[in-house]
Amino acid sequence: MEGQLALADRMKLIKPSPTLAVNAKAKAMKAEGADILNFSVGEPDFDTPDHVCAAGKQAIDEGFTRYTAVPGIPELREAIVERYAADRGWKYDPDQVQVSCGGKHGLYNMAQALFGPGDEVLIPTPYWVSYPPIVLLAGATPVLVPLDEKANFDLTAENLMKCATDKTRGIILNSPSNPTGAIFSAKALEKVAEMAMEKGWVIISDDIYDTIVYDEGSLAHILDVEPRIKEQTIILNGVSKSFAMTGWRIGYSLGPKHVIASMNKIQSQSTSNPASISQKAALAAVSGPQDFPGKMKESFLPRREFIINELTSIEGISCVNPAGAFYVFPNFSAYYGRKFNGKIIAGSVEMSEYLLEESFLATVPGAAFGADDFVRFSFATSMDAIKEGMNRVKEALAKLA
Ligand SMILES: *Cc1c(COP(=O)(O)O)cnc(C)c1O
C-alpha cells in the first residue's frame, strides 16, 4: 500500500467541532503558562448538584453497572414524562421518550431516523455548530435560513418562504439560541407551525436552554402556540445545561411513537444505551428539586448585564441582549479590514485568533455558527474574568489600525 489508508467519502463532509477546537488551543496555551481567560466554553461554570452526584455514586455502589433498556431505564422515561406534564401540560407516554448519550446524540439519532438523500432541512442561522454536520451525516442537505441581528434574530415569514422548497422535510428550532441567546417570537413560531402543517414538515425543537430564560414568561413554545403540531414535532432536551451535567452525557427526545421507535433502532445498533450510572443521576435531576436551574440563572443575570453594557459601550460594536442561555454574540464586523502588525483581521476567525494570541482571550469565531460578522462570548465564567476580559477586548480593539 502506498501513502495513507483511504477514508470514507463522508469524511469530506465534516470538520471537527470548532468550539471544542478553540477550547483545546486555549487549554494548551494555559498549560504553557499563558494567563488565558476562557470565554469559549459552552457549559455552565457550576458543579453538578450534590444530590445528583450522590445518585450516581449510589448506582455504582448498588451495582447498577450493566446494560440498560435501549431507550433508557423506564423510571427515567417516566420521570421525564411526568416533568413535562407538570411543567408544561404536555402529554407523552414513556414509549414516546428516548434517552440518549447527550442531547447532541439525540439530534444525531433523530436526523438518521428522519432525513436522507434529497431531503432539505431548514436551519435558522446563526446556528448551533453541530446542526449542519448532523444533517449532512444523514445524507440530507442543510438549508441555511438567515436571521437578521436587527430583527433580534427572529424568524420571519419572508425568510422561511424564500428558503422552503418542495424538498424541505423539516426545520430545526433552537430557542433560546446558542450562539445568540435570542428566542423566537410567538408570531414566528405560528408561521413555522402553519407552514409545517401545510407541507408536512417535521419540527425539531432543541429546547436545551429552556430553563435559562431571563424574562420570566417570555419564552414561547411551538407546542403552546399551535398544539396541533405535536404529531410533527420532536422535542430535544437534556440535563447537560439545566443541571450542569455536560460530562454525564444524558439527553432526551420526545416525539411521535414511530419516530422514537426508529431512533431506538439506531441507538440499539450504535451505543446500545446511555451509561447506566448517568441515567440514575439524571433521574435524580429530573425527579428531584427543581431549584438548581433557577439559581444558576440568578447568578448569570448580573454577568449578562455587565458584559452587554461593556460590549455595547465599545465604538462600532452592536450586541443583541440575550433573552436566554449564557452567550452574547456581539457584531465585530466594524473592525474587520483593520490591521495589527501588518496582519489583516479579515473576519471572525482572524478576530478570534487575534484576541487569543494578543490578549489571551478565548472566544469562538462567528464563522463557526455561519455568521462571520460575530464572535461568541460565553458569560458562564466568573465576574472577575468578565471584567478583566472586557478591558482586554477594549485594549485589543484600540490597537487595530
Ligand atoms: C449544549 C447543547 C446541546 C446538547 O449538548 P449535550 O452536551 O450533547 O447534551 C444541544 N443543543 C445546543 C444548542 C447546545 O448548546
Short mmCIF file of C-alpha atoms and ligand atoms in Angstrom, two decimals:
data_model
loop_
_atom_site.label_atom_id
_atom_site.label_comp_id
_atom_site.label_asym_id
_atom_site.label_seq_id
_atom_site.Cartn_x
_atom_site.Cartn_y
_atom_site.Cartn_z
CA MET A 1 0.00 0.00 0.00
CA GLU A 2 1.23 3.49 -0.85
CA GLY A 3 0.56 6.53 1.30
CA GLN A 4 -2.09 6.73 3.99
CA LEU A 5 -5.06 4.45 4.34
CA ALA A 6 -8.05 5.94 2.45
CA LEU A 7 -11.02 7.30 4.37
CA ALA A 8 -14.72 7.18 3.56
CA ASP A 9 -16.03 9.93 1.25
CA ARG A 10 -18.27 11.03 4.12
CA MET A 11 -15.22 12.45 5.87
CA LYS A 12 -15.11 15.22 3.25
CA LEU A 13 -18.45 16.48 4.56
CA ILE A 14 -17.49 17.41 8.08
CA LYS A 15 -14.90 19.14 10.23
CA PRO A 16 -14.31 18.70 13.94
CA SER A 17 -16.47 20.90 16.18
CA PRO A 18 -14.79 24.36 16.11
CA THR A 19 -15.98 25.24 19.61
CA LEU A 20 -14.14 22.25 21.02
CA ALA A 21 -11.09 23.16 18.88
CA VAL A 22 -10.78 26.70 20.31
CA ASN A 23 -11.18 25.30 23.78
CA ALA A 24 -8.35 22.83 23.15
CA LYS A 25 -6.00 25.56 21.86
CA ALA A 26 -6.79 27.81 24.83
CA LYS A 27 -6.17 24.93 27.24
CA ALA A 28 -2.82 24.17 25.58
CA MET A 29 -1.74 27.83 25.90
CA LYS A 30 -2.87 27.84 29.51
CA ALA A 31 -0.87 24.69 30.20
CA GLU A 32 2.19 26.56 28.92
CA GLY A 33 1.55 29.28 31.46
CA ALA A 34 -0.44 31.88 29.49
CA ASP A 35 -2.97 33.86 31.56
CA ILE A 36 -5.94 32.74 29.45
CA LEU A 37 -9.45 33.98 30.09
CA ASN A 38 -11.79 31.46 28.60
CA PHE A 39 -14.99 32.78 27.04
CA SER A 40 -15.28 29.88 24.62
CA VAL A 41 -16.77 27.24 26.87
CA GLY A 42 -20.27 26.03 26.10
CA GLU A 43 -21.17 24.81 29.56
CA PRO A 44 -22.25 26.23 32.94
CA ASP A 45 -19.45 27.08 35.39
CA PHE A 46 -21.27 25.13 38.11
CA ASP A 47 -20.67 21.68 39.54
CA THR A 48 -23.39 19.06 39.20
CA PRO A 49 -25.68 19.36 42.27
CA ASP A 50 -24.76 17.11 45.21
CA HIS A 51 -27.96 15.08 45.24
CA VAL A 52 -27.42 14.22 41.59
CA CYS A 53 -23.82 13.13 42.19
CA ALA A 54 -25.00 11.09 45.18
CA ALA A 55 -27.47 9.22 42.96
CA GLY A 56 -24.64 8.41 40.55
CA LYS A 57 -22.44 7.12 43.39
CA GLN A 58 -25.29 5.07 44.76
CA ALA A 59 -25.82 3.48 41.34
CA ILE A 60 -22.20 2.33 41.37
CA ASP A 61 -22.42 1.06 44.97
CA GLU A 62 -25.58 -0.86 44.19
CA GLY A 63 -24.00 -2.48 41.16
CA PHE A 64 -26.25 -0.69 38.70
CA THR A 65 -23.49 -1.02 36.15
CA ARG A 66 -24.86 -3.14 33.34
CA TYR A 67 -26.60 -2.61 30.01
CA THR A 68 -29.97 -0.95 30.36
CA ALA A 69 -33.01 -0.87 28.08
CA VAL A 70 -32.08 0.74 24.74
CA PRO A 71 -34.30 3.86 25.10
CA GLY A 72 -33.23 4.39 28.72
CA ILE A 73 -34.44 2.99 32.05
CA PRO A 74 -38.25 3.07 32.43
CA GLU A 75 -38.09 5.15 35.67
CA LEU A 76 -36.19 7.91 33.90
CA ARG A 77 -38.51 7.98 30.90
CA GLU A 78 -41.48 8.01 33.28
CA ALA A 79 -39.92 10.90 35.25
CA ILE A 80 -39.35 12.88 32.05
CA VAL A 81 -42.99 12.33 31.03
CA GLU A 82 -44.16 13.49 34.47
CA ARG A 83 -41.93 16.55 34.44
CA TYR A 84 -43.32 17.66 31.06
CA ALA A 85 -46.88 17.04 32.22
CA ALA A 86 -46.34 19.03 35.43
CA ASP A 87 -44.31 21.90 33.96
CA ARG A 88 -45.85 22.26 30.51
CA GLY A 89 -49.08 20.32 30.50
CA TRP A 90 -47.92 18.27 27.51
CA LYS A 91 -48.95 14.63 27.49
CA TYR A 92 -46.45 11.98 26.40
CA ASP A 93 -46.17 8.24 27.04
CA PRO A 94 -42.86 6.70 28.14
CA ASP A 95 -42.56 4.96 24.75
CA GLN A 96 -42.51 8.44 23.21
CA VAL A 97 -39.24 9.20 25.01
CA GLN A 98 -35.69 8.25 24.13
CA VAL A 99 -32.80 8.88 26.50
CA SER A 100 -29.55 9.31 24.55
CA CYS A 101 -25.84 9.84 25.22
CA GLY A 102 -26.21 13.64 25.48
CA GLY A 103 -28.56 15.95 23.62
CA LYS A 104 -26.25 16.05 20.61
CA HIS A 105 -26.61 12.31 20.22
CA GLY A 106 -30.41 12.63 20.38
CA LEU A 107 -30.21 15.02 17.44
CA TYR A 108 -27.97 12.59 15.61
CA ASN A 109 -30.42 9.69 16.15
CA MET A 110 -33.27 11.93 15.01
CA ALA A 111 -31.55 13.01 11.81
CA GLN A 112 -30.63 9.41 11.00
CA ALA A 113 -34.23 8.32 11.55
CA LEU A 114 -35.87 11.15 9.63
CA PHE A 115 -33.64 12.53 6.89
CA GLY A 116 -31.83 11.15 3.86
CA PRO A 117 -30.55 12.00 0.38
CA GLY A 118 -32.72 14.55 -1.41
CA ASP A 119 -34.15 15.97 1.81
CA GLU A 120 -33.58 19.59 2.74
CA VAL A 121 -33.59 20.70 6.36
CA LEU A 122 -34.04 24.37 7.26
CA ILE A 123 -31.55 25.70 9.77
CA PRO A 124 -32.04 29.25 11.09
CA THR A 125 -28.62 30.95 11.01
CA PRO A 126 -26.63 31.78 13.20
CA TYR A 127 -26.98 28.10 14.06
CA TRP A 128 -25.55 25.75 16.66
CA VAL A 129 -22.36 24.30 15.18
CA SER A 130 -23.50 20.68 15.08
CA TYR A 131 -26.77 21.06 13.14
CA PRO A 132 -25.33 21.19 9.60
CA PRO A 133 -22.88 18.27 10.09
CA ILE A 134 -25.59 16.13 11.73
CA VAL A 135 -27.88 16.76 8.74
CA LEU A 136 -25.02 16.11 6.30
CA LEU A 137 -24.08 12.84 8.00
CA ALA A 138 -27.67 11.70 7.42
CA GLY A 139 -27.10 12.34 3.70
CA ALA A 140 -29.51 15.28 3.65
CA THR A 141 -28.89 18.93 2.75
CA PRO A 142 -28.83 21.75 5.31
CA VAL A 143 -30.50 24.91 4.01
CA LEU A 144 -29.47 27.96 5.98
CA VAL A 145 -32.20 30.48 6.79
CA PRO A 146 -30.50 33.81 7.54
CA LEU A 147 -31.69 35.65 10.65
CA ASP A 148 -31.21 39.40 10.98
CA GLU A 149 -29.48 40.88 14.01
CA LYS A 150 -31.64 44.00 13.60
CA ALA A 151 -34.76 41.83 14.00
CA ASN A 152 -33.31 40.30 17.19
CA PHE A 153 -32.52 37.13 15.22
CA ASP A 154 -36.23 36.29 14.98
CA LEU A 155 -37.53 34.12 12.14
CA THR A 156 -39.71 35.90 9.60
CA ALA A 157 -42.29 34.57 7.17
CA GLU A 158 -40.34 36.10 4.26
CA ASN A 159 -37.14 34.29 5.19
CA LEU A 160 -38.93 30.98 5.60
CA MET A 161 -40.76 31.32 2.28
CA LYS A 162 -37.52 32.20 0.50
CA CYS A 163 -35.74 29.08 1.76
CA ALA A 164 -38.53 26.49 1.66
CA THR A 165 -38.74 24.24 -1.41
CA ASP A 166 -40.61 21.07 -2.40
CA LYS A 167 -37.74 19.13 -0.89
CA THR A 168 -37.96 20.71 2.55
CA ARG A 169 -38.54 17.96 5.11
CA GLY A 170 -38.13 19.87 8.33
CA ILE A 171 -36.72 22.71 10.38
CA ILE A 172 -34.50 22.84 13.46
CA LEU A 173 -35.56 25.42 16.04
CA ASN A 174 -33.32 26.43 18.94
CA SER A 175 -34.86 28.93 21.35
CA PRO A 176 -33.17 30.26 23.45
CA SER A 177 -30.40 30.02 20.90
CA ASN A 178 -26.79 29.05 21.10
CA PRO A 179 -24.98 31.28 19.98
CA THR A 180 -27.25 34.37 20.01
CA GLY A 181 -29.28 33.86 23.21
CA ALA A 182 -32.30 35.03 21.20
CA ILE A 183 -35.74 33.49 21.49
CA PHE A 184 -38.27 33.13 18.69
CA SER A 185 -41.44 35.20 18.97
CA ALA A 186 -44.83 33.51 19.18
CA LYS A 187 -45.64 35.12 15.83
CA ALA A 188 -42.63 33.48 14.16
CA LEU A 189 -43.48 30.10 15.67
CA GLU A 190 -47.07 30.46 14.47
CA LYS A 191 -45.80 30.92 10.94
CA VAL A 192 -43.48 27.91 11.22
CA ALA A 193 -46.34 25.78 12.51
CA GLU A 194 -48.65 26.95 9.74
CA MET A 195 -46.13 26.10 7.02
CA ALA A 196 -45.21 22.80 8.67
CA MET A 197 -48.84 21.71 8.85
CA GLU A 198 -49.45 22.68 5.26
CA LYS A 199 -46.35 20.95 3.93
CA GLY A 200 -45.90 18.06 6.35
CA TRP A 201 -42.54 19.21 7.75
CA VAL A 202 -41.07 17.79 10.90
CA ILE A 203 -40.19 20.35 13.56
CA ILE A 204 -37.19 19.69 15.71
CA SER A 205 -37.32 21.90 18.76
CA ASP A 206 -33.98 21.99 20.56
CA ASP A 207 -35.03 23.26 23.99
CA ILE A 208 -31.78 22.60 25.81
CA TYR A 209 -31.69 26.17 27.23
CA ASP A 210 -35.38 26.41 28.17
CA THR A 211 -34.62 26.70 31.91
CA ILE A 212 -32.28 29.66 31.37
CA VAL A 213 -34.63 32.47 30.32
CA TYR A 214 -34.12 35.95 31.81
CA ASP A 215 -37.56 37.49 31.35
CA GLU A 216 -40.00 35.18 33.08
CA GLY A 217 -42.80 34.17 30.74
CA SER A 218 -41.12 35.49 27.58
CA LEU A 219 -40.34 32.08 26.08
CA ALA A 220 -42.95 30.91 23.59
CA HIS A 221 -43.04 27.27 22.54
CA ILE A 222 -44.37 25.98 19.24
CA LEU A 223 -46.44 23.30 21.02
CA ASP A 224 -48.23 26.00 23.01
CA VAL A 225 -48.59 28.32 20.05
CA GLU A 226 -50.07 25.53 17.91
CA PRO A 227 -50.86 22.31 19.84
CA ARG A 228 -51.98 20.55 16.65
CA ILE A 229 -48.32 20.41 15.56
CA LYS A 230 -47.42 17.83 18.25
CA GLU A 231 -47.54 14.79 15.93
CA GLN A 232 -44.99 16.55 13.69
CA THR A 233 -42.71 17.77 16.46
CA ILE A 234 -39.72 16.25 18.18
CA ILE A 235 -38.55 17.88 21.35
CA LEU A 236 -34.87 17.69 22.18
CA ASN A 237 -33.72 18.40 25.71
CA GLY A 238 -31.40 17.07 28.38
CA VAL A 239 -29.68 17.72 31.69
CA SER A 240 -26.34 18.98 30.32
CA LYS A 241 -27.14 22.69 30.67
CA SER A 242 -30.05 22.73 33.15
CA PHE A 243 -28.23 20.65 35.79
CA ALA A 244 -24.62 21.37 34.84
CA MET A 245 -24.17 17.75 33.74
CA THR A 246 -22.30 18.09 30.43
CA GLY A 247 -19.88 15.27 31.25
CA TRP A 248 -22.54 12.75 32.25
CA ARG A 249 -23.85 12.65 28.65
CA ILE A 250 -27.61 12.43 29.09
CA GLY A 251 -30.09 13.97 26.68
CA TYR A 252 -33.66 13.04 25.81
CA SER A 253 -36.06 13.32 22.91
CA LEU A 254 -39.85 13.25 22.92
CA GLY A 255 -41.95 12.74 19.84
CA PRO A 256 -44.30 10.51 17.86
CA LYS A 257 -44.03 6.87 18.87
CA HIS A 258 -42.90 5.58 15.46
CA VAL A 259 -40.12 8.16 15.23
CA ILE A 260 -38.86 7.36 18.72
CA ALA A 261 -39.04 3.62 17.86
CA SER A 262 -36.88 4.25 14.79
CA MET A 263 -34.42 6.30 16.82
CA ASN A 264 -34.27 3.38 19.26
CA LYS A 265 -33.36 1.04 16.40
CA ILE A 266 -30.45 3.30 15.53
CA GLN A 267 -29.39 3.61 19.14
CA SER A 268 -29.61 -0.20 19.56
CA GLN A 269 -27.10 -0.63 16.72
CA SER A 270 -24.72 2.11 17.81
CA THR A 271 -24.41 2.98 21.51
CA SER A 272 -26.95 0.42 22.88
CA ASN A 273 -27.89 2.71 25.77
CA PRO A 274 -26.65 5.74 27.68
CA ALA A 275 -24.44 4.96 30.70
CA SER A 276 -26.46 3.25 33.46
CA ILE A 277 -24.86 5.39 36.19
CA SER A 278 -25.56 8.63 34.35
CA GLN A 279 -29.18 7.60 33.88
CA LYS A 280 -29.61 7.19 37.65
CA ALA A 281 -28.04 10.61 38.18
CA ALA A 282 -30.33 12.15 35.54
CA LEU A 283 -33.30 10.53 37.27
CA ALA A 284 -32.38 12.40 40.46
CA ALA A 285 -32.10 15.63 38.46
CA VAL A 286 -35.41 15.28 36.62
CA SER A 287 -37.49 13.96 39.53
CA GLY A 288 -35.80 15.84 42.41
CA PRO A 289 -35.92 19.50 43.48
CA GLN A 290 -36.06 21.89 40.52
CA ASP A 291 -34.45 24.97 42.08
CA PHE A 292 -30.96 24.45 40.64
CA PRO A 293 -31.54 25.88 37.13
CA GLY A 294 -33.17 28.96 38.66
CA LYS A 295 -30.20 29.54 40.99
CA MET A 296 -27.84 29.25 38.08
CA LYS A 297 -29.89 31.72 36.10
CA GLU A 298 -29.86 34.20 39.01
CA SER A 299 -26.08 34.06 39.06
CA PHE A 300 -25.87 34.62 35.29
CA LEU A 301 -28.10 37.72 35.41
CA PRO A 302 -25.56 40.32 36.66
CA ARG A 303 -22.86 38.87 34.42
CA ARG A 304 -25.15 39.16 31.41
CA GLU A 305 -25.97 42.74 32.24
CA PHE A 306 -22.34 43.66 32.77
CA ILE A 307 -20.99 42.05 29.61
CA ILE A 308 -23.76 43.53 27.44
CA ASN A 309 -23.17 47.02 28.84
CA GLU A 310 -19.42 46.75 28.33
CA LEU A 311 -19.61 45.40 24.79
CA THR A 312 -22.19 47.87 23.56
CA SER A 313 -20.17 50.75 25.04
CA ILE A 314 -17.37 49.95 22.58
CA GLU A 315 -17.38 52.09 19.43
CA GLY A 316 -18.75 50.17 16.44
CA ILE A 317 -19.95 47.11 18.32
CA SER A 318 -23.59 46.08 18.47
CA CYS A 319 -24.95 43.21 20.51
CA VAL A 320 -28.43 41.79 20.94
CA ASN A 321 -29.37 41.36 24.60
CA PRO A 322 -29.65 37.59 25.07
CA ALA A 323 -33.13 36.57 26.28
CA GLY A 324 -31.78 33.23 27.44
CA ALA A 325 -28.79 30.84 27.60
CA PHE A 326 -25.37 32.18 28.65
CA TYR A 327 -23.85 33.60 25.49
CA VAL A 328 -23.52 37.02 23.91
CA PHE A 329 -22.94 37.35 20.19
CA PRO A 330 -21.51 40.82 19.50
CA ASN A 331 -21.05 42.11 15.97
CA PHE A 332 -17.34 42.88 15.43
CA SER A 333 -17.54 43.50 11.69
CA ALA A 334 -16.79 47.24 12.07
CA TYR A 335 -13.23 46.16 12.94
CA TYR A 336 -12.76 43.79 10.00
CA GLY A 337 -10.25 45.01 7.44
CA ARG A 338 -8.12 46.66 10.13
CA LYS A 339 -4.57 45.55 10.78
CA PHE A 340 -2.26 44.56 13.59
CA ASN A 341 1.48 44.22 12.91
CA GLY A 342 0.71 44.19 9.20
CA LYS A 343 -1.74 41.30 9.52
CA ILE A 344 -5.31 41.96 8.34
CA ILE A 345 -8.23 41.00 10.56
CA ALA A 346 -10.32 39.80 7.64
CA GLY A 347 -13.16 38.16 9.55
CA SER A 348 -14.25 36.39 12.72
CA VAL A 349 -11.61 33.67 12.55
CA GLU A 350 -8.77 36.20 12.45
CA MET A 351 -10.52 38.27 15.13
CA SER A 352 -10.77 35.29 17.48
CA GLU A 353 -7.16 34.34 16.76
CA TYR A 354 -6.06 37.90 17.42
CA LEU A 355 -7.94 38.03 20.75
CA LEU A 356 -6.41 34.69 21.77
CA GLU A 357 -2.83 35.38 20.71
CA GLU A 358 -2.58 39.06 21.68
CA SER A 359 -4.93 39.26 24.66
CA PHE A 360 -5.15 35.66 25.83
CA LEU A 361 -8.92 35.69 25.39
CA ALA A 362 -10.56 32.52 24.14
CA THR A 363 -13.74 33.16 22.13
CA VAL A 364 -15.46 31.35 19.27
CA PRO A 365 -15.50 32.93 15.80
CA GLY A 366 -18.97 33.58 14.41
CA ALA A 367 -17.99 31.69 11.25
CA ALA A 368 -18.40 28.50 13.28
CA PHE A 369 -22.09 29.39 13.59
CA GLY A 370 -22.48 30.50 9.97
CA ALA A 371 -22.29 34.22 10.89
CA ASP A 372 -18.88 35.76 10.20
CA ASP A 373 -19.77 39.25 11.48
CA PHE A 374 -19.87 37.98 15.05
CA VAL A 375 -17.78 36.48 17.84
CA ARG A 376 -19.33 34.38 20.60
CA PHE A 377 -18.52 35.00 24.26
CA SER A 378 -19.85 32.70 26.96
CA PHE A 379 -20.54 34.52 30.22
CA ALA A 380 -20.64 31.29 32.21
CA THR A 381 -17.39 32.39 33.79
CA SER A 382 -16.53 34.49 36.85
CA MET A 383 -17.43 38.17 37.10
CA ASP A 384 -13.73 38.94 37.67
CA ALA A 385 -12.83 37.17 34.45
CA ILE A 386 -15.56 39.06 32.59
CA LYS A 387 -14.34 42.43 33.94
CA GLU A 388 -10.73 41.74 33.05
CA GLY A 389 -11.80 40.23 29.73
CA MET A 390 -13.77 43.29 28.68
CA ASN A 391 -10.77 45.51 29.45
CA ARG A 392 -8.64 43.29 27.27
CA VAL A 393 -11.18 43.42 24.42
CA LYS A 394 -11.15 47.22 24.54
CA GLU A 395 -7.35 47.36 24.56
CA ALA A 396 -7.07 44.84 21.74
CA LEU A 397 -9.54 46.70 19.51
CA ALA A 398 -7.83 50.03 20.20
CA LYS A 399 -4.54 48.57 18.94
CA LEU A 400 -6.02 47.82 15.50
CA ALA A 401 -5.18 50.32 12.80
C1 LIG B 1 -25.17 22.03 24.67
C2 LIG B 1 -26.18 21.94 23.57
C3 LIG B 1 -26.89 20.75 23.27
C4 LIG B 1 -26.71 19.43 23.98
O1 LIG B 1 -25.48 19.12 24.38
P1 LIG B 1 -25.11 17.74 25.05
O2 LIG B 1 -23.88 18.07 25.80
O3 LIG B 1 -24.89 16.78 23.93
O4 LIG B 1 -26.24 17.30 25.92
C5 LIG B 1 -27.84 20.77 22.28
N1 LIG B 1 -28.11 21.90 21.60
C6 LIG B 1 -27.48 23.05 21.86
C7 LIG B 1 -27.86 24.24 21.09
C8 LIG B 1 -26.49 23.11 22.84
O5 LIG B 1 -25.84 24.27 23.06
#
